[in-house]
PDB file of C-alpha atoms in Angstrom:
ATOM      1  CA  UNK A   1       6.796 -17.455  -1.195  1.00  0.00           C
ATOM      2  CA  UNK A   2       5.433 -17.045   2.319  1.00  0.00           C
ATOM      3  CA  UNK A   3       6.173 -13.580   3.666  1.00  0.00           C
ATOM      4  CA  UNK A   4       7.084 -12.893   7.296  1.00  0.00           C
ATOM      5  CA  UNK A   5       4.660 -10.594   9.061  1.00  0.00           C
ATOM      6  CA  UNK A   6       3.506  -9.341  12.438  1.00  0.00           C
ATOM      7  CA  UNK A   7      -0.126  -9.076  13.426  1.00  0.00           C
ATOM      8  CA  UNK A   8      -2.408  -7.362  15.923  1.00  0.00           C
ATOM      9  CA  UNK A   9      -5.604  -9.263  16.530  1.00  0.00           C
ATOM     10  CA  UNK A  10      -8.753  -7.822  18.106  1.00  0.00           C
ATOM     11  CA  UNK A  11     -10.484  -9.663  20.948  1.00  0.00           C
ATOM     12  CA  UNK A  12     -13.255 -10.922  18.696  1.00  0.00           C
ATOM     13  CA  UNK A  13     -12.818 -12.033  15.083  1.00  0.00           C
ATOM     14  CA  UNK A  14     -15.841 -12.816  12.945  1.00  0.00           C
ATOM     15  CA  UNK A  15     -16.494 -13.348   9.244  1.00  0.00           C
ATOM     16  CA  UNK A  16     -17.084  -9.595   8.831  1.00  0.00           C
ATOM     17  CA  UNK A  17     -13.995  -8.343  10.696  1.00  0.00           C
ATOM     18  CA  UNK A  18     -12.003  -5.693   8.815  1.00  0.00           C
ATOM     19  CA  UNK A  19      -8.359  -6.483   8.009  1.00  0.00           C
ATOM     20  CA  UNK A  20      -5.625  -4.014   7.050  1.00  0.00           C
ATOM     21  CA  UNK A  21      -2.410  -5.085   5.289  1.00  0.00           C
ATOM     22  CA  UNK A  22       0.673  -2.853   5.510  1.00  0.00           C
ATOM     23  CA  UNK A  23       3.642  -2.713   3.119  1.00  0.00           C
ATOM     24  CA  UNK A  24       6.718  -0.777   4.244  1.00  0.00           C
ATOM     25  CA  UNK A  25       9.198   1.134   2.108  1.00  0.00           C
ATOM     26  CA  UNK A  26      12.702   0.352   0.816  1.00  0.00           C
ATOM     27  CA  UNK A  27      15.264  -0.346   3.551  1.00  0.00           C
ATOM     28  CA  UNK A  28      12.665  -0.510   6.305  1.00  0.00           C
ATOM     29  CA  UNK A  29      10.877  -3.425   7.969  1.00  0.00           C
ATOM     30  CA  UNK A  30       7.536  -4.678   9.241  1.00  0.00           C
ATOM     31  CA  UNK A  31       7.733  -2.606  12.453  1.00  0.00           C
ATOM     32  CA  UNK A  32       7.621   0.706  10.574  1.00  0.00           C
ATOM     33  CA  UNK A  33       3.961   1.176   9.621  1.00  0.00           C
ATOM     34  CA  UNK A  34       2.876  -1.175  12.418  1.00  0.00           C
ATOM     35  CA  UNK A  35       3.305   1.771  14.804  1.00  0.00           C
ATOM     36  CA  UNK A  36       0.107   3.209  13.237  1.00  0.00           C
ATOM     37  CA  UNK A  37      -1.899   0.481  15.012  1.00  0.00           C
ATOM     38  CA  UNK A  38      -2.162   2.627  18.152  1.00  0.00           C
ATOM     39  CA  UNK A  39      -4.669   4.961  16.476  1.00  0.00           C
ATOM     40  CA  UNK A  40      -6.390   2.521  14.110  1.00  0.00           C
ATOM     41  CA  UNK A  41      -9.731   0.913  15.053  1.00  0.00           C
ATOM     42  CA  UNK A  42      -9.322  -1.626  17.847  1.00  0.00           C
ATOM     43  CA  UNK A  43     -11.625  -4.157  16.189  1.00  0.00           C
ATOM     44  CA  UNK A  44      -9.467  -4.487  13.055  1.00  0.00           C
ATOM     45  CA  UNK A  45      -6.893  -7.169  12.344  1.00  0.00           C
ATOM     46  CA  UNK A  46      -3.669  -5.401  11.354  1.00  0.00           C
ATOM     47  CA  UNK A  47      -1.020  -7.304   9.416  1.00  0.00           C
ATOM     48  CA  UNK A  48       2.345  -5.760   8.563  1.00  0.00           C
ATOM     49  CA  UNK A  49       4.498  -7.641   6.054  1.00  0.00           C
ATOM     50  CA  UNK A  50       8.279  -7.793   5.845  1.00  0.00           C
ATOM     51  CA  UNK A  51       9.587  -7.471   2.275  1.00  0.00           C
ATOM     52  CA  UNK A  52      11.504 -10.569   1.096  1.00  0.00           C
ATOM     53  CA  UNK A  53      14.826  -9.032   0.027  1.00  0.00           C
ATOM     54  CA  UNK A  54      17.569  -7.843   2.393  1.00  0.00           C
ATOM     55  CA  UNK A  55      19.021  -4.448   1.425  1.00  0.00           C
ATOM     56  CA  UNK A  56      22.690  -3.527   1.322  1.00  0.00           C
ATOM     57  CA  UNK A  57      22.849  -1.714   4.649  1.00  0.00           C
ATOM     58  CA  UNK A  58      19.933  -2.905   6.760  1.00  0.00           C
ATOM     59  CA  UNK A  59      16.222  -3.437   6.366  1.00  0.00           C
ATOM     60  CA  UNK A  60      14.356  -5.038   3.501  1.00  0.00           C
ATOM     61  CA  UNK A  61      12.994  -4.241   0.061  1.00  0.00           C
ATOM     62  CA  UNK A  62      10.316  -5.494  -2.304  1.00  0.00           C
ATOM     63  CA  UNK A  63      12.722  -5.123  -5.230  1.00  0.00           C
ATOM     64  CA  UNK A  64      16.097  -3.587  -6.063  1.00  0.00           C
ATOM     65  CA  UNK A  65      16.270   0.061  -7.092  1.00  0.00           C
ATOM     66  CA  UNK A  66      18.832   1.530  -9.492  1.00  0.00           C
ATOM     67  CA  UNK A  67      19.128   5.062  -8.127  1.00  0.00           C
ATOM     68  CA  UNK A  68      21.506   6.041 -10.947  1.00  0.00           C
ATOM     69  CA  UNK A  69      19.148   5.099 -13.731  1.00  0.00           C
ATOM     70  CA  UNK A  70      15.582   6.447 -13.584  1.00  0.00           C
ATOM     71  CA  UNK A  71      14.666   4.194 -16.531  1.00  0.00           C
ATOM     72  CA  UNK A  72      15.561   1.132 -14.451  1.00  0.00           C
ATOM     73  CA  UNK A  73      14.319   2.557 -11.153  1.00  0.00           C
ATOM     74  CA  UNK A  74      12.261  -0.607 -10.709  1.00  0.00           C
ATOM     75  CA  UNK A  75      13.465  -4.201 -11.119  1.00  0.00           C
ATOM     76  CA  UNK A  76      10.235  -5.394 -12.741  1.00  0.00           C
ATOM     77  CA  UNK A  77      10.753  -9.191 -12.377  1.00  0.00           C
ATOM     78  CA  UNK A  78      11.547  -8.784  -8.665  1.00  0.00           C
ATOM     79  CA  UNK A  79       8.612  -6.406  -8.151  1.00  0.00           C
ATOM     80  CA  UNK A  80       6.261  -8.817  -9.921  1.00  0.00           C
ATOM     81  CA  UNK A  81       7.506 -11.688  -7.771  1.00  0.00           C
ATOM     82  CA  UNK A  82       6.902  -9.620  -4.620  1.00  0.00           C
ATOM     83  CA  UNK A  83       3.470  -8.616  -5.864  1.00  0.00           C
ATOM     84  CA  UNK A  84       2.530 -12.261  -6.312  1.00  0.00           C
ATOM     85  CA  UNK A  85       3.921 -13.141  -2.866  1.00  0.00           C
ATOM     86  CA  UNK A  86       1.884 -10.383  -1.218  1.00  0.00           C
ATOM     87  CA  UNK A  87      -1.266 -11.465  -3.034  1.00  0.00           C
ATOM     88  CA  UNK A  88      -0.728 -15.104  -2.067  1.00  0.00           C
ATOM     89  CA  UNK A  89      -0.068 -14.163   1.568  1.00  0.00           C
ATOM     90  CA  UNK A  90      -3.158 -11.914   1.732  1.00  0.00           C
ATOM     91  CA  UNK A  91      -5.377 -14.693   0.392  1.00  0.00           C
ATOM     92  CA  UNK A  92      -3.933 -17.200   2.896  1.00  0.00           C
ATOM     93  CA  UNK A  93      -4.342 -14.858   5.864  1.00  0.00           C
ATOM     94  CA  UNK A  94      -7.891 -13.802   4.951  1.00  0.00           C
ATOM     95  CA  UNK A  95      -8.776 -17.477   4.544  1.00  0.00           C
ATOM     96  CA  UNK A  96      -7.056 -18.373   7.842  1.00  0.00           C
ATOM     97  CA  UNK A  97      -9.241 -15.900   9.742  1.00  0.00           C
ATOM     98  CA  UNK A  98     -12.362 -16.924   7.841  1.00  0.00           C
ATOM     99  CA  UNK A  99     -13.094 -13.370   6.708  1.00  0.00           C
ATOM    100  CA  UNK A 100     -15.792 -13.738   4.072  1.00  0.00           C
ATOM    101  CA  UNK A 101     -17.819 -10.561   4.618  1.00  0.00           C
ATOM    102  CA  UNK A 102     -15.259  -8.150   6.091  1.00  0.00           C
ATOM    103  CA  UNK A 103     -13.426  -5.337   4.345  1.00  0.00           C
ATOM    104  CA  UNK A 104      -9.797  -5.673   3.264  1.00  0.00           C
ATOM    105  CA  UNK A 105      -7.674  -2.513   3.282  1.00  0.00           C
ATOM    106  CA  UNK A 106      -4.146  -1.700   2.097  1.00  0.00           C
ATOM    107  CA  UNK A 107      -1.602   0.830   3.339  1.00  0.00           C
ATOM    108  CA  UNK A 108       1.792   1.213   1.687  1.00  0.00           C
ATOM    109  CA  UNK A 109       4.663   3.649   2.004  1.00  0.00           C
ATOM    110  CA  UNK A 110       6.993   4.425  -0.925  1.00  0.00           C
ATOM    111  CA  UNK A 111       7.916   1.077  -2.514  1.00  0.00           C
ATOM    112  CA  UNK A 112       5.109  -0.558  -0.558  1.00  0.00           C
ATOM    113  CA  UNK A 113       2.678   2.027  -1.934  1.00  0.00           C
ATOM    114  CA  UNK A 114       3.768   1.245  -5.493  1.00  0.00           C
ATOM    115  CA  UNK A 115       2.757  -2.379  -4.886  1.00  0.00           C
ATOM    116  CA  UNK A 116      -0.545  -1.245  -3.320  1.00  0.00           C
ATOM    117  CA  UNK A 117      -1.491   0.618  -6.516  1.00  0.00           C
ATOM    118  CA  UNK A 118      -0.808  -2.512  -8.559  1.00  0.00           C
ATOM    119  CA  UNK A 119      -2.659  -4.842  -6.168  1.00  0.00           C
ATOM    120  CA  UNK A 120      -5.747  -2.643  -5.917  1.00  0.00           C
ATOM    121  CA  UNK A 121      -6.020  -1.918  -9.641  1.00  0.00           C
ATOM    122  CA  UNK A 122      -5.362  -5.508 -10.732  1.00  0.00           C
ATOM    123  CA  UNK A 123      -7.668  -7.089  -8.123  1.00  0.00           C
ATOM    124  CA  UNK A 124     -10.188  -4.356  -7.213  1.00  0.00           C
ATOM    125  CA  UNK A 125     -12.825  -6.833  -6.075  1.00  0.00           C
ATOM    126  CA  UNK A 126     -10.536  -7.859  -3.188  1.00  0.00           C
ATOM    127  CA  UNK A 127      -9.956  -4.454  -1.598  1.00  0.00           C
ATOM    128  CA  UNK A 128     -11.756  -1.416  -0.172  1.00  0.00           C
ATOM    129  CA  UNK A 129      -9.615   1.405   1.271  1.00  0.00           C
ATOM    130  CA  UNK A 130      -6.129   1.889  -0.179  1.00  0.00           C
ATOM    131  CA  UNK A 131      -3.608   4.371   1.234  1.00  0.00           C
ATOM    132  CA  UNK A 132      -0.496   5.111  -0.855  1.00  0.00           C
ATOM    133  CA  UNK A 133       1.968   7.349   0.989  1.00  0.00           C
ATOM    134  CA  UNK A 134       4.988   9.043  -0.650  1.00  0.00           C
ATOM    135  CA  UNK A 135       4.546   6.779  -3.631  1.00  0.00           C
ATOM    136  CA  UNK A 136       3.525   6.701  -7.293  1.00  0.00           C
ATOM    137  CA  UNK A 137       1.793   4.352  -9.761  1.00  0.00           C
ATOM    138  CA  UNK A 138       4.523   2.495 -11.663  1.00  0.00           C
ATOM    139  CA  UNK A 139       3.396   1.993 -15.268  1.00  0.00           C
ATOM    140  CA  UNK A 140       5.553  -1.120 -15.704  1.00  0.00           C
ATOM    141  CA  UNK A 141       3.499  -2.878 -13.008  1.00  0.00           C
ATOM    142  CA  UNK A 142       0.128  -1.679 -14.298  1.00  0.00           C
ATOM    143  CA  UNK A 143       0.023  -3.360 -17.709  1.00  0.00           C
ATOM    144  CA  UNK A 144      -3.068  -5.468 -17.038  1.00  0.00           C
ATOM    145  CA  UNK A 145      -5.106  -3.387 -14.616  1.00  0.00           C
ATOM    146  CA  UNK A 146      -8.905  -3.518 -14.501  1.00  0.00           C
ATOM    147  CA  UNK A 147     -10.558  -0.627 -16.348  1.00  0.00           C
ATOM    148  CA  UNK A 148     -14.177  -1.571 -15.728  1.00  0.00           C
ATOM    149  CA  UNK A 149     -15.628   1.320 -13.675  1.00  0.00           C
ATOM    150  CA  UNK A 150     -18.223  -0.997 -12.121  1.00  0.00           C
ATOM    151  CA  UNK A 151     -15.470  -3.190 -10.673  1.00  0.00           C
ATOM    152  CA  UNK A 152     -13.435  -0.197  -9.482  1.00  0.00           C
ATOM    153  CA  UNK A 153     -16.244   1.738  -7.792  1.00  0.00           C
ATOM    154  CA  UNK A 154     -15.799   0.019  -4.407  1.00  0.00           C
ATOM    155  CA  UNK A 155     -12.210   1.250  -4.059  1.00  0.00           C
ATOM    156  CA  UNK A 156     -11.354   4.396  -2.066  1.00  0.00           C
ATOM    157  CA  UNK A 157      -7.827   5.801  -2.369  1.00  0.00           C
ATOM    158  CA  UNK A 158      -5.967   8.127  -0.021  1.00  0.00           C
ATOM    159  CA  UNK A 159      -2.863   9.520  -1.718  1.00  0.00           C
ATOM    160  CA  UNK A 160      -0.321  11.698   0.109  1.00  0.00           C
ATOM    161  CA  UNK A 161       3.003  13.174  -0.948  1.00  0.00           C
ATOM    162  CA  UNK A 162       5.586  15.571   0.452  1.00  0.00           C
ATOM    163  CA  UNK A 163       6.231  18.744  -1.564  1.00  0.00           C
ATOM    164  CA  UNK A 164       9.970  18.372  -0.850  1.00  0.00           C
ATOM    165  CA  UNK A 165      10.284  14.635  -1.445  1.00  0.00           C
ATOM    166  CA  UNK A 166      13.829  14.015  -2.715  1.00  0.00           C
ATOM    167  CA  UNK A 167      13.361  10.244  -3.184  1.00  0.00           C
ATOM    168  CA  UNK A 168      10.150  10.059  -5.215  1.00  0.00           C
ATOM    169  CA  UNK A 169       9.492  13.419  -6.923  1.00  0.00           C
ATOM    170  CA  UNK A 170       6.143  15.090  -6.328  1.00  0.00           C
ATOM    171  CA  UNK A 171       5.508  15.045 -10.093  1.00  0.00           C
ATOM    172  CA  UNK A 172       5.632  11.239 -10.002  1.00  0.00           C
ATOM    173  CA  UNK A 173       3.195  11.178  -7.101  1.00  0.00           C
ATOM    174  CA  UNK A 174       0.786  13.478  -8.953  1.00  0.00           C
ATOM    175  CA  UNK A 175       0.506  10.903 -11.756  1.00  0.00           C
ATOM    176  CA  UNK A 176      -1.795   9.012  -9.410  1.00  0.00           C
ATOM    177  CA  UNK A 177      -4.449  11.730  -9.587  1.00  0.00           C
ATOM    178  CA  UNK A 178      -4.479  11.593 -13.404  1.00  0.00           C
ATOM    179  CA  UNK A 179      -4.581   7.791 -13.496  1.00  0.00           C
ATOM    180  CA  UNK A 180      -7.320   7.400 -10.880  1.00  0.00           C
ATOM    181  CA  UNK A 181      -9.383  10.210 -12.405  1.00  0.00           C
ATOM    182  CA  UNK A 182      -9.201   8.545 -15.833  1.00  0.00           C
ATOM    183  CA  UNK A 183     -10.246   5.215 -14.320  1.00  0.00           C
ATOM    184  CA  UNK A 184     -13.184   6.834 -12.529  1.00  0.00           C
ATOM    185  CA  UNK A 185     -11.894   5.844  -9.063  1.00  0.00           C
ATOM    186  CA  UNK A 186     -12.781   7.680  -5.862  1.00  0.00           C
ATOM    187  CA  UNK A 187      -9.663   9.243  -4.376  1.00  0.00           C
ATOM    188  CA  UNK A 188      -8.313  11.979  -2.132  1.00  0.00           C
ATOM    189  CA  UNK A 189      -4.965  13.470  -3.126  1.00  0.00           C
ATOM    190  CA  UNK A 190      -3.105  15.546  -0.530  1.00  0.00           C
ATOM    191  CA  UNK A 191       0.247  17.340  -0.589  1.00  0.00           C
ATOM    192  CA  UNK A 192       2.145  18.229   2.594  1.00  0.00           C
ATOM    193  CA  UNK A 193       5.076  20.516   3.393  1.00  0.00           C
ATOM    194  CA  UNK A 194       7.311  17.556   3.986  1.00  0.00           C
ATOM    195  CA  UNK A 195      10.059  15.344   2.577  1.00  0.00           C
ATOM    196  CA  UNK A 196       9.902  11.572   2.008  1.00  0.00           C
ATOM    197  CA  UNK A 197       7.838  10.720   5.045  1.00  0.00           C
ATOM    198  CA  UNK A 198       4.586  11.217   6.925  1.00  0.00           C
ATOM    199  CA  UNK A 199       4.214  14.364   9.026  1.00  0.00           C
ATOM    200  CA  UNK A 200       1.657  14.911  11.783  1.00  0.00           C
ATOM    201  CA  UNK A 201      -1.039  16.456   9.571  1.00  0.00           C
ATOM    202  CA  UNK A 202      -0.600  13.690   6.997  1.00  0.00           C
ATOM    203  CA  UNK A 203      -0.930  11.093   9.754  1.00  0.00           C
ATOM    204  CA  UNK A 204      -4.114  12.663  11.129  1.00  0.00           C
ATOM    205  CA  UNK A 205      -5.671  12.836   7.656  1.00  0.00           C
ATOM    206  CA  UNK A 206      -4.761   9.191   7.070  1.00  0.00           C
ATOM    207  CA  UNK A 207      -6.432   8.162  10.332  1.00  0.00           C
ATOM    208  CA  UNK A 208      -9.537  10.168   9.360  1.00  0.00           C
ATOM    209  CA  UNK A 209      -9.621   8.316   6.047  1.00  0.00           C
ATOM    210  CA  UNK A 210      -9.492   4.904   7.739  1.00  0.00           C
ATOM    211  CA  UNK A 211     -12.076   5.966  10.342  1.00  0.00           C
ATOM    212  CA  UNK A 212     -14.776   6.615   7.714  1.00  0.00           C
TER     213      UNK A 212
END
């Protein structure tokens, strides 16, 4: 499935241009994280995907959520389908721009962050910097992740979570630190006095992460 997306292109694109892919959260759209482009490096390609499923009220989702049943919080077949669509789209876009030497980064919020964990840990050779905001690693999507430390050593994770997040509990978000530590991944885990969102300090820290 080809995903809709919006893109910001730099003036010059070469084989070693950096590209950043963005995955928004449930009920949002491709414009959401795309606003970050103002403070991201000007020589990057920035691609923001729109999730494939329309939600009940407005916006889009990567998969349905059953808010009344934590055990079925994730529709695994839908999430897997979205994961495959994102992967396919990333490969097509990277190929389209002829990026053979450049770095490929991920940034996902909430549901989008859940997919970023799965993408990065299943295909670590494809990615470099991975930012997962107000999110958590969903075990049901991490069945066949890579556990070879040599293959994972190139990845750098930035994890952030609000202490008052009422949508995805902080305890869920903290699972990322345990998982990434066990895998031997490099990561920064930050908590902010915030709900389900990105406050100013979180935003500045995220920009610092991508500027390294």
